Coordinates of N, CA and C in Angstrom, one line a residue:
M1 N 0.8 -1.2 0.0 CA 0.0 0.0 0.0 C 0.9 1.2 0.0
K2 N 0.6 2.1 -0.9 CA 1.4 3.3 -1.1 C 1.1 4.3 0.0
K3 N 2.1 4.8 0.7 CA 1.9 5.8 1.7 C 1.6 7.1 1.2
K4 N 0.7 7.8 1.9 CA 0.4 9.2 1.5 C 1.6 10.1 1.8
K5 N 1.9 11.0 0.9 CA 2.9 12.0 1.1 C 2.5 13.0 2.2
Q6 N 3.3 13.1 3.2 CA 2.9 14.1 4.3 C 3.2 15.5 3.9
T7 N 2.2 16.3 4.0 CA 2.4 17.8 3.7 C 2.8 18.5 5.0
I8 N 4.0 19.2 4.9 CA 4.4 20.0 6.0 C 3.9 21.4 5.9
P9 N 3.1 21.8 6.9 CA 2.5 23.2 6.8 C 3.6 24.3 6.9
S10 N 3.4 25.3 6.2 CA 4.3 26.5 6.2 C 4.2 27.2 7.5
L11 N 5.2 28.1 7.8 CA 5.2 28.8 9.1 C 4.0 29.7 9.1
D12 N 3.6 30.3 8.0 CA 2.4 31.2 8.0 C 1.1 30.4 8.4
Q13 N 1.1 29.1 7.8 CA -0.1 28.3 8.1 C -0.1 27.9 9.6
L14 N 1.0 27.7 10.2 CA 1.1 27.3 11.6 C 0.7 28.5 12.4
I15 N 1.2 29.7 12.1 CA 0.9 30.9 12.8 C -0.6 31.2 12.7
S16 N -1.2 31.1 11.5 CA -2.6 31.5 11.4 C -3.5 30.5 12.1
G17 N -3.0 29.3 12.4 CA -3.8 28.4 13.2 C -3.8 28.5 14.7
T18 N -3.0 29.4 15.2 CA -2.9 29.7 16.6 C -4.0 30.6 17.0
K19 N -4.2 30.7 18.3 CA -5.3 31.6 18.9 C -4.7 32.9 19.5
S20 N -3.4 33.1 19.3 CA -2.8 34.3 19.9 C -3.2 35.5 19.1
D21 N -3.8 36.5 19.8 CA -4.2 37.8 19.1 C -2.9 38.5 18.6
S22 N -1.8 38.5 19.4 CA -0.6 39.2 19.0 C 0.0 38.6 17.7
V23 N 0.0 37.3 17.6 CA 0.5 36.6 16.4 C -0.4 36.9 15.2
R24 N -1.7 36.8 15.4 CA -2.6 37.1 14.3 C -2.4 38.5 13.8
F25 N -2.3 39.4 14.8 CA -2.1 40.8 14.4 C -0.8 41.0 13.6
H26 N 0.2 40.4 14.1 CA 1.5 40.6 13.4 C 1.5 40.0 12.0
T27 N 0.8 38.9 11.9 CA 0.7 38.3 10.6 C -0.1 39.1 9.6
S28 N -1.2 39.6 10.1 CA -2.2 40.4 9.3 C -1.6 41.7 8.8
T29 N -0.6 42.2 9.5 CA 0.0 43.5 9.2 C 1.3 43.3 8.4
K30 N 1.6 42.2 7.9 CA 2.8 42.0 7.1 C 2.6 42.7 5.7
I31 N 3.6 43.2 5.2 CA 3.6 43.8 3.9 C 3.8 42.8 2.8
H32 N 2.9 42.7 1.9 CA 3.0 41.7 0.8 C 3.2 42.3 -0.6
T33 N 2.8 43.6 -0.7 CA 3.0 44.3 -2.0 C 3.6 45.7 -1.7
I34 N 4.3 46.2 -2.7 CA 5.0 47.5 -2.6 C 4.3 48.5 -3.5
E35 N 3.8 49.6 -2.9 CA 3.2 50.6 -3.7 C 4.0 51.9 -3.5
H36 N 4.5 52.5 -4.5 CA 5.3 53.8 -4.4 C 4.4 55.0 -4.6
T37 N 4.4 55.9 -3.7 CA 3.6 57.1 -3.8 C 4.6 58.3 -4.0
H38 N 4.4 59.0 -5.1 CA 5.2 60.2 -5.3 C 4.8 61.3 -4.3
P39 N 5.8 62.0 -3.8 CA 5.5 63.0 -2.8 C 4.5 64.0 -3.2
D40 N 4.4 64.4 -4.5 CA 3.4 65.3 -5.0 C 2.0 64.7 -4.9
Q41 N 1.9 63.4 -4.8 CA 0.6 62.8 -4.8 C 0.1 62.5 -3.4
A42 N 1.0 62.7 -2.4 CA 0.6 62.4 -1.0 C -0.4 63.4 -0.5
P43 N -1.5 62.9 0.2 CA -2.4 63.9 0.7 C -1.8 64.8 1.8
D44 N -2.5 65.9 2.0 CA -2.0 66.9 3.0 C -1.9 66.3 4.4
S45 N -2.8 65.4 4.7 CA -2.8 64.8 6.0 C -1.6 64.1 6.3
W46 N -0.8 63.6 5.3 CA 0.4 62.9 5.5 C 1.6 63.9 5.8
K47 N 1.4 65.1 5.5 CA 2.4 66.1 5.6 C 2.3 67.0 6.8
T48 N 1.0 67.1 7.4 CA 0.8 68.0 8.5 C 1.2 67.3 9.8
I49 N 2.0 67.9 10.6 CA 2.4 67.4 11.9 C 1.5 68.0 13.0
Q50 N 0.9 67.1 13.8 CA -0.1 67.5 14.8 C 0.6 67.7 16.1
F51 N 0.2 68.7 16.8 CA 0.7 69.0 18.2 C -0.5 69.0 19.1
K52 N -0.4 68.2 20.2 CA -1.5 68.2 21.2 C -1.2 69.3 22.3
G53 N -2.2 70.1 22.6 CA -2.0 71.0 23.7 C -3.3 71.2 24.4
Y54 N -3.1 71.7 25.7 CA -4.3 72.0 26.6 C -4.4 73.5 26.7
G55 N -5.2 74.1 25.9 CA -5.3 75.6 25.9 C -5.6 76.2 27.2
R56 N -6.4 75.6 28.1 CA -6.8 76.2 29.3 C -6.0 75.8 30.5
A57 N -5.0 74.9 30.3 CA -4.2 74.4 31.4 C -3.0 75.4 31.7
P58 N -2.7 75.7 32.9 CA -1.6 76.5 33.2 C -0.3 76.0 32.6
E59 N 0.4 76.9 31.9 CA 1.6 76.5 31.2 C 2.9 76.9 31.9
I60 N 3.8 76.0 32.1 CA 5.0 76.3 32.9 C 6.2 76.2 31.9
P61 N 6.8 77.3 31.5 CA 7.9 77.3 30.6 C 9.1 76.5 31.2
L62 N 9.7 75.7 30.4 CA 10.8 74.9 30.9 C 12.2 75.7 30.7
P63 N 13.1 75.5 31.6 CA 14.4 76.1 31.4 C 15.1 75.6 30.1
T64 N 16.1 76.3 29.7 CA 16.9 75.9 28.5 C 17.6 74.5 28.8
P65 N 17.4 73.5 28.0 CA 18.0 72.2 28.3 C 19.5 72.3 28.1
I66 N 20.2 71.7 29.0 CA 21.7 71.7 29.0 C 22.2 70.3 29.2
L67 N 23.0 69.8 28.3 CA 23.5 68.5 28.4 C 25.0 68.6 28.3
S68 N 25.8 68.1 29.3 CA 27.2 68.2 29.3 C 27.8 67.4 28.1
N69 N 29.0 67.8 27.7 CA 29.7 67.1 26.6 C 30.3 65.8 27.0
I70 N 29.5 64.8 27.2 CA 30.1 63.5 27.6 C 30.1 62.6 26.3
S71 N 31.1 61.8 26.2 CA 31.2 60.9 25.0 C 30.1 59.9 24.9
L72 N 29.7 59.6 23.7 CA 28.6 58.6 23.5 C 29.0 57.3 24.0
K73 N 30.3 56.9 23.9 CA 30.7 55.6 24.4 C 30.5 55.6 25.9
H74 N 30.9 56.6 26.6 CA 30.7 56.6 28.1 C 29.3 56.5 28.5
T75 N 28.4 57.2 27.7 CA 27.0 57.2 28.0 C 26.4 55.8 27.8
L76 N 26.8 55.2 26.7 CA 26.3 53.8 26.4 C 26.8 52.8 27.5
M77 N 28.0 53.0 27.9 CA 28.6 52.0 28.8 C 28.0 52.2 30.2
T78 N 27.6 53.4 30.6 CA 27.0 53.6 31.9 C 25.5 53.5 32.0
R79 N 24.8 53.4 30.9 CA 23.4 53.2 30.9 C 23.0 51.9 31.5
E80 N 22.1 52.0 32.4 CA 21.6 50.7 33.1 C 20.2 51.0 33.6
S81 N 19.4 49.9 33.8 CA 18.1 50.0 34.4 C 18.3 49.8 35.9
C82 N 17.9 50.9 36.6 CA 18.1 50.8 38.1 C 16.8 51.1 38.8
R83 N 16.4 50.3 39.7 CA 15.1 50.4 40.4 C 15.3 51.0 41.8
N84 N 16.5 51.5 42.1 CA 16.7 52.1 43.4 C 16.9 53.6 43.2
F85 N 16.2 54.4 43.9 CA 16.2 55.9 43.7 C 16.6 56.5 45.1
G86 N 17.4 57.6 45.0 CA 17.8 58.3 46.2 C 16.7 59.2 46.7
S87 N 17.0 59.9 47.8 CA 16.0 60.8 48.4 C 16.1 62.2 47.8
Q88 N 17.2 62.5 47.1 CA 17.4 63.8 46.5 C 16.4 64.1 45.4
E89 N 15.8 65.2 45.4 CA 14.8 65.6 44.4 C 15.5 66.0 43.1
I90 N 15.0 65.6 41.9 CA 15.6 66.1 40.7 C 14.9 67.4 40.4
T91 N 15.6 68.2 39.7 CA 15.2 69.6 39.4 C 14.4 69.7 38.1
I92 N 13.7 70.9 38.0 CA 13.0 71.1 36.8 C 14.0 71.3 35.6
D93 N 15.2 71.7 35.9 CA 16.2 71.8 34.9 C 16.5 70.4 34.3
A94 N 16.6 69.4 35.2 CA 16.9 68.1 34.7 C 15.7 67.5 33.9
I95 N 14.5 67.8 34.4 CA 13.3 67.3 33.7 C 13.2 67.9 32.3
S96 N 13.6 69.2 32.2 CA 13.6 69.9 31.0 C 14.5 69.3 30.0
T97 N 15.7 69.0 30.4 CA 16.7 68.4 29.6 C 16.3 67.0 29.1
I98 N 15.8 66.2 30.0 CA 15.3 64.8 29.7 C 14.2 64.9 28.6
L99 N 13.2 65.7 28.8 CA 12.1 65.8 27.9 C 12.6 66.3 26.5
Y100 N 13.4 67.3 26.5 CA 13.8 67.9 25.3 C 14.6 66.9 24.4
F101 N 15.7 66.3 25.0 CA 16.5 65.5 24.2 C 15.9 64.1 24.0
A102 N 14.9 63.8 24.7 CA 14.2 62.5 24.5 C 13.2 62.6 23.3
G103 N 12.4 63.7 23.3 CA 11.4 63.8 22.3 C 11.0 65.2 21.9
G104 N 11.9 66.2 22.1 CA 11.6 67.5 21.8 C 11.9 67.8 20.3
V105 N 11.5 69.1 19.9 CA 11.7 69.5 18.5 C 13.2 70.0 18.4
M106 N 13.9 69.5 17.4 CA 15.3 70.0 17.2 C 15.3 71.4 16.8
P107 N 16.3 72.2 17.2 CA 16.4 73.6 16.9 C 16.6 73.9 15.4
K108 N 16.1 75.0 15.0 CA 16.3 75.6 13.7 C 15.9 74.6 12.6
T109 N 14.8 73.9 12.8 CA 14.3 73.0 11.7 C 12.8 73.4 11.4
T110 N 12.6 73.5 10.1 CA 11.2 73.9 9.7 C 10.3 72.7 9.6
S111 N 10.9 71.5 9.6 CA 10.1 70.3 9.5 C 9.7 69.6 10.9
H112 N 10.1 70.4 12.0 CA 9.8 69.9 13.3 C 10.4 68.5 13.6
R113 N 11.6 68.3 13.2 CA 12.3 67.1 13.4 C 12.6 66.9 14.9
R114 N 12.6 65.6 15.2 CA 12.8 65.2 16.6 C 14.2 64.5 16.8
F115 N 14.5 64.1 18.0 CA 15.8 63.4 18.3 C 15.7 61.9 18.1
Y116 N 14.6 61.5 17.4 CA 14.5 60.0 17.2 C 13.7 59.8 15.9
P117 N 13.9 58.7 15.2 CA 13.2 58.4 14.0 C 11.7 58.2 14.2
S118 N 10.9 58.6 13.2 CA 9.5 58.4 13.2 C 9.0 58.0 11.8
A119 N 8.2 56.9 11.7 CA 7.8 56.5 10.4 C 7.0 57.6 9.7
G120 N 7.5 58.0 8.6 CA 6.8 59.0 7.8 C 6.7 60.4 8.5
A121 N 7.6 60.6 9.5 CA 7.5 61.8 10.3 C 6.1 62.1 10.8
R122 N 5.4 61.1 11.2 CA 4.0 61.3 11.7 C 4.0 61.6 13.2
Y123 N 5.0 61.2 14.0 CA 5.2 61.6 15.4 C 3.9 61.3 16.2
P124 N 3.5 60.1 16.4 CA 2.2 59.8 17.0 C 2.3 59.8 18.6
L125 N 3.5 60.1 19.1 CA 3.6 59.9 20.6 C 3.5 61.2 21.3
E126 N 3.0 61.1 22.6 CA 2.9 62.3 23.5 C 3.6 61.8 24.8
M127 N 4.1 62.8 25.6 CA 4.7 62.5 26.9 C 4.0 63.3 28.0
Y128 N 3.8 62.6 29.1 CA 3.2 63.2 30.3 C 4.2 63.0 31.4
V129 N 4.2 63.9 32.4 CA 5.1 63.8 33.6 C 4.2 63.6 34.8
I130 N 4.4 62.6 35.6 CA 3.9 62.4 36.9 C 4.9 62.9 37.9
A131 N 4.8 64.1 38.4 CA 5.8 64.6 39.3 C 5.5 64.1 40.8
L132 N 6.5 63.5 41.4 CA 6.3 62.9 42.7 C 7.2 63.6 43.7
H133 N 8.5 63.5 43.5 CA 9.5 64.1 44.4 C 10.5 64.9 43.6
S134 N 10.0 66.1 43.2 CA 10.9 67.0 42.4 C 10.6 68.4 42.8
D135 N 11.2 69.4 42.2 CA 10.9 70.8 42.6 C 9.7 71.3 41.7
L136 N 9.1 70.4 41.0 CA 7.8 70.7 40.4 C 6.7 70.4 41.4
Q137 N 5.6 71.1 41.4 CA 4.5 70.8 42.3 C 4.0 69.4 42.0
K138 N 3.7 68.6 43.0 CA 3.3 67.3 42.8 C 2.0 67.3 41.9
G139 N 2.0 66.5 40.9 CA 0.8 66.5 40.0 C 1.1 65.8 38.6
V140 N 0.2 66.0 37.7 CA 0.3 65.5 36.3 C 0.5 66.6 35.3
Y141 N 1.4 66.4 34.4 CA 1.7 67.5 33.4 C 1.8 66.9 32.0
H142 N 1.5 67.6 31.0 CA 1.7 67.3 29.6 C 2.8 68.1 29.1
Y143 N 3.7 67.4 28.3 CA 4.8 68.1 27.7 C 4.3 68.7 26.4
Y144 N 4.2 70.0 26.3 CA 3.9 70.7 25.1 C 5.2 71.1 24.4
L145 N 5.6 70.2 23.5 CA 6.9 70.3 22.9 C 7.0 71.5 21.9
K146 N 5.9 72.0 21.4 CA 6.0 73.1 20.4 C 6.6 74.3 21.1
S147 N 6.3 74.5 22.3 CA 6.9 75.7 23.0 C 7.8 75.2 24.2
H148 N 8.2 73.9 24.2 CA 9.0 73.4 25.3 C 8.5 73.8 26.7
A149 N 7.3 73.4 27.0 CA 6.7 73.8 28.3 C 5.9 72.6 28.8
L150 N 5.6 72.7 30.1 CA 4.7 71.7 30.7 C 3.3 72.4 31.0
E151 N 2.3 71.6 30.6 CA 0.9 72.0 30.9 C 0.4 71.3 32.1
Q152 N 0.1 72.0 33.2 CA -0.3 71.4 34.4 C -1.8 70.9 34.3
L153 N -1.9 69.6 34.4 CA -3.3 69.0 34.3 C -3.9 68.8 35.6
T154 N -3.2 68.5 36.7 CA -3.7 68.3 38.0 C -2.8 68.9 39.0
E155 N -3.3 69.3 40.1 CA -2.6 69.6 41.3 C -2.7 68.4 42.3
G156 N -1.5 67.8 42.5 CA -1.6 66.6 43.3 C -1.9 65.4 42.5
I157 N -1.8 64.2 43.1 CA -2.1 62.9 42.4 C -3.4 62.4 43.0
N158 N -4.5 62.3 42.2 CA -5.8 61.9 42.6 C -6.0 60.4 42.5
S159 N -5.0 59.6 42.4 CA -5.1 58.2 42.4 C -4.0 57.6 43.2
D160 N -4.3 56.4 43.7 CA -3.3 55.6 44.5 C -2.4 54.9 43.5
L161 N -1.2 55.4 43.4 CA -0.3 54.8 42.4 C 0.0 53.3 42.6
R162 N -0.2 52.8 43.8 CA 0.0 51.4 44.1 C -1.1 50.6 43.3
D163 N -2.2 51.2 43.0 CA -3.2 50.5 42.2 C -2.9 50.6 40.7
I164 N -1.9 51.3 40.3 CA -1.6 51.6 38.9 C -0.4 50.8 38.4
F165 N 0.7 50.9 39.2 CA 2.0 50.3 38.8 C 2.2 49.0 39.6
I166 N 2.6 48.0 38.9 CA 2.8 46.7 39.4 C 4.0 46.7 40.4
Q167 N 5.0 47.5 40.0 CA 6.2 47.5 40.8 C 6.2 48.6 41.9
N168 N 6.3 48.2 43.1 CA 6.3 49.3 44.2 C 7.4 50.2 44.2
W169 N 8.6 49.8 43.6 CA 9.7 50.7 43.6 C 9.5 52.0 42.7
T170 N 8.5 52.0 41.9 CA 8.2 53.2 41.1 C 7.8 54.3 41.9
L171 N 7.2 54.1 43.1 CA 6.7 55.1 44.0 C 7.8 55.9 44.6
S172 N 9.0 55.4 44.6 CA 10.2 56.2 45.2 C 10.9 57.0 44.1
A173 N 10.4 57.0 42.9 CA 11.0 57.8 41.8 C 10.7 59.3 42.0
S174 N 11.5 60.2 41.5 CA 11.2 61.6 41.5 C 10.1 61.9 40.6
C175 N 10.1 61.3 39.4 CA 9.0 61.5 38.4 C 8.9 60.3 37.6
I176 N 7.7 60.1 36.9 CA 7.5 59.1 35.9 C 7.1 59.7 34.6
I177 N 7.8 59.4 33.6 CA 7.4 59.9 32.3 C 6.5 58.9 31.6
V178 N 5.3 59.2 31.2 CA 4.4 58.3 30.6 C 4.3 58.6 29.1
I179 N 4.5 57.6 28.3 CA 4.5 57.8 26.8 C 3.2 57.2 26.3
T180 N 2.5 58.0 25.5 CA 1.2 57.6 25.0 C 1.2 57.6 23.4
G181 N 0.3 56.9 22.8 CA 0.2 56.9 21.4 C -1.1 57.4 20.9
V182 N -1.0 58.4 20.0 CA -2.2 58.9 19.2 C -2.1 58.2 17.9
F183 N -2.6 57.0 17.8 CA -2.3 56.0 16.7 C -2.8 56.5 15.4
N184 N -3.9 57.3 15.3 CA -4.4 57.7 14.0 C -3.4 58.5 13.2
R185 N -2.5 59.1 13.9 CA -1.5 59.9 13.2 C -0.6 59.1 12.2
T186 N -0.3 57.8 12.7 CA 0.5 56.9 11.9 C -0.4 56.0 11.1
V187 N -1.5 55.5 11.7 CA -2.4 54.5 11.0 C -3.0 55.2 9.8
G188 N -3.3 56.5 9.9 CA -3.9 57.2 8.8 C -3.0 57.1 7.5
K189 N -1.8 56.9 7.7 CA -0.9 56.8 6.5 C -0.5 55.4 6.2
Y190 N -0.3 54.5 7.2 CA 0.3 53.2 7.0 C -0.7 52.1 7.3
G191 N -2.0 52.4 7.6 CA -3.0 51.4 7.9 C -2.6 50.8 9.3
E192 N -3.1 49.5 9.5 CA -2.9 48.9 10.7 C -1.4 48.7 11.1
R193 N -0.6 48.6 10.1 CA 0.9 48.5 10.3 C 1.4 49.7 11.1
G194 N 0.7 50.8 10.9 CA 1.1 52.0 11.7 C 1.2 51.8 13.2
Y195 N 0.3 50.9 13.7 CA 0.3 50.6 15.1 C 1.7 50.0 15.5
R196 N 2.2 49.2 14.7 CA 3.5 48.6 14.9 C 4.6 49.7 15.0
Y197 N 4.5 50.6 14.1 CA 5.5 51.7 14.0 C 5.4 52.6 15.3
A198 N 4.2 52.8 15.8 CA 4.1 53.6 17.0 C 4.7 53.0 18.2
L199 N 4.6 51.7 18.3 CA 5.2 50.9 19.5 C 6.7 50.9 19.3
I200 N 7.2 50.7 18.1 CA 8.7 50.8 17.9 C 9.2 52.2 18.3
E201 N 8.4 53.2 17.9 CA 8.9 54.6 18.2 C 8.9 54.9 19.7
S202 N 8.0 54.3 20.5 CA 8.1 54.5 21.9 C 9.4 54.0 22.5
G203 N 9.9 52.9 21.9 CA 11.2 52.4 22.3 C 12.3 53.4 22.0
H204 N 12.2 54.1 20.9 CA 13.2 55.1 20.6 C 13.3 56.2 21.7
I205 N 12.1 56.7 22.0 CA 12.0 57.7 23.0 C 12.5 57.2 24.4
A206 N 12.1 56.0 24.8 CA 12.5 55.5 26.1 C 14.1 55.3 26.1
Q207 N 14.7 54.9 25.0 CA 16.1 54.8 25.0 C 16.8 56.1 25.1
N208 N 16.2 57.1 24.4 CA 16.8 58.5 24.6 C 16.7 58.9 26.0
I209 N 15.6 58.7 26.7 CA 15.5 59.0 28.1 C 16.5 58.3 28.9
S210 N 16.8 57.0 28.7 CA 17.8 56.3 29.4 C 19.2 56.8 29.2
L211 N 19.5 57.2 28.0 CA 20.8 57.7 27.7 C 21.0 59.1 28.3
V212 N 20.0 60.0 28.2 CA 20.1 61.3 28.8 C 20.3 61.2 30.3
C213 N 19.5 60.3 30.9 CA 19.7 60.0 32.4 C 21.1 59.6 32.7
A214 N 21.6 58.7 31.9 CA 23.0 58.2 32.1 C 24.0 59.3 32.0
A215 N 23.8 60.2 31.0 CA 24.7 61.3 30.9 C 24.6 62.3 32.1
M216 N 23.4 62.4 32.7 CA 23.2 63.3 33.8 C 23.4 62.6 35.2
E217 N 23.8 61.4 35.1 CA 24.1 60.6 36.4 C 22.8 60.5 37.2
L218 N 21.7 60.2 36.5 CA 20.4 59.9 37.2 C 20.1 58.4 37.0
N219 N 19.3 57.9 37.9 CA 18.8 56.5 37.8 C 17.5 56.5 37.0
C220 N 17.3 55.5 36.2 CA 16.0 55.3 35.6 C 15.7 53.9 35.2
C221 N 14.4 53.6 35.0 CA 14.1 52.2 34.6 C 12.8 52.3 33.8
A222 N 12.8 51.6 32.7 CA 11.5 51.5 31.9 C 10.5 50.6 32.5
I223 N 9.2 51.0 32.3 CA 8.1 50.3 33.0 C 7.2 49.8 31.9
G224 N 6.9 48.5 31.9 CA 5.9 47.9 30.9 C 4.7 47.4 31.7
G225 N 4.8 47.2 33.0 CA 3.7 46.7 33.8 C 2.9 47.7 34.5
F226 N 1.7 48.0 34.1 CA 0.9 49.0 34.7 C -0.6 48.7 34.4
H227 N -1.5 49.2 35.2 CA -2.9 49.0 35.0 C -3.3 50.1 33.9
D228 N -3.5 49.7 32.7 CA -3.7 50.6 31.6 C -4.8 51.6 31.9
R229 N -6.0 51.1 32.2 CA -7.2 52.0 32.3 C -7.0 53.0 33.4
K230 N -6.4 52.6 34.6 CA -6.3 53.5 35.7 C -5.2 54.5 35.4
L231 N -4.2 54.1 34.7 CA -3.2 55.1 34.3 C -3.7 56.1 33.3
E232 N -4.5 55.7 32.4 CA -5.1 56.5 31.4 C -6.1 57.5 32.1
E233 N -6.8 57.0 33.1 CA -7.7 57.9 33.8 C -6.9 59.0 34.6
L234 N -5.7 58.6 35.1 CA -4.9 59.5 35.9 C -4.5 60.7 35.0
I235 N -4.0 60.4 33.8 CA -3.6 61.5 32.9 C -4.7 62.0 32.0
D236 N -5.9 61.5 32.2 CA -7.1 62.0 31.5 C -7.1 61.8 30.0
I237 N -6.9 60.6 29.5 CA -7.0 60.3 28.1 C -8.0 59.1 28.0
D238 N -8.6 58.9 26.8 CA -9.7 58.0 26.7 C -9.3 56.5 26.5
G239 N -8.0 56.3 26.2 CA -7.6 54.9 26.1 C -7.9 54.3 24.7
S240 N -8.5 55.1 23.9 CA -8.9 54.6 22.5 C -8.2 55.5 21.5
S241 N -8.6 56.7 21.3 CA -7.9 57.6 20.4 C -6.5 57.9 20.8
E242 N -6.3 57.8 22.1 CA -4.9 58.0 22.7 C -4.8 57.0 23.8
S243 N -3.7 56.2 23.9 CA -3.6 55.2 24.8 C -2.1 55.1 25.4
V244 N -2.0 54.7 26.6 CA -0.6 54.5 27.2 C 0.1 53.3 26.6
V245 N 1.3 53.5 26.2 CA 2.1 52.4 25.7 C 3.4 52.1 26.5
Y246 N 3.9 53.1 27.3 CA 5.2 52.9 27.9 C 5.4 53.9 29.0
A247 N 6.3 53.7 29.9 CA 6.6 54.6 31.0 C 8.0 54.4 31.4
V248 N 8.6 55.5 32.0 CA 10.0 55.4 32.5 C 10.0 56.1 33.9
A249 N 10.5 55.5 34.9 CA 10.7 56.1 36.2 C 12.1 56.6 36.3
I250 N 12.2 57.8 36.9 CA 13.5 58.5 37.0 C 13.7 59.1 38.4
G251 N 14.9 59.0 38.9 CA 15.2 59.5 40.2 C 16.7 59.7 40.4
S252 N 17.1 60.2 41.5 CA 18.5 60.5 41.8 C 19.2 59.2 42.2
K253 N 20.5 59.3 42.2 CA 21.3 58.2 42.7 C 21.5 58.2 44.2
K254 N 21.4 59.3 44.8 CA 21.6 59.4 46.3 C 20.4 60.1 46.9

């Protein structure tokens, strides 16, 4: 009796047969065809850079960011994730420098270029500061990068952070920078794959934060574990059109 030839399923077939939402999404957003769009044919929505701002919120101008001339090699070698923070408060000058070199607008550029790459220059990310032990008033702030300022959203913290962050060590940080995604900015150009790009981009910003902290001899640690809905409520976003994707806790060494 002739044996039937066994058919070995392809990797894509194996993946499509799983029940993992993440794998299904990754598979469904693969690029299978290449379409080239001439710049003159691109819609205006692909060229317009959006800035989020809170017009009625008190605006706090940030000091000029200053970063000492430390070698890139030294900064890379000293960068580390540290969950221990000292009691010394970090200053608004330090917060200004971190925000600016992490995701601010580069000087003297008409295209609003940033210090990190962004797919199609769509810049879908926003940054918020939860000030805990700094010379900023305790509360929640939005970084309005167009004028390099903080917009004060709350006075004090109206939520128990122990219900938001899985790791208790985050509460000893001087501040927590929360990175959110306004996904339509990128999805509007790249479709569902744009969501991938936004997550990749959040890693670029978080690495910039880590490197700037290393250069300034501050401790920091990236945070992926948090209660999404409660954190979104704290910074007052809807979790749909704008959602939390990442966070970084920052504090002093001593």
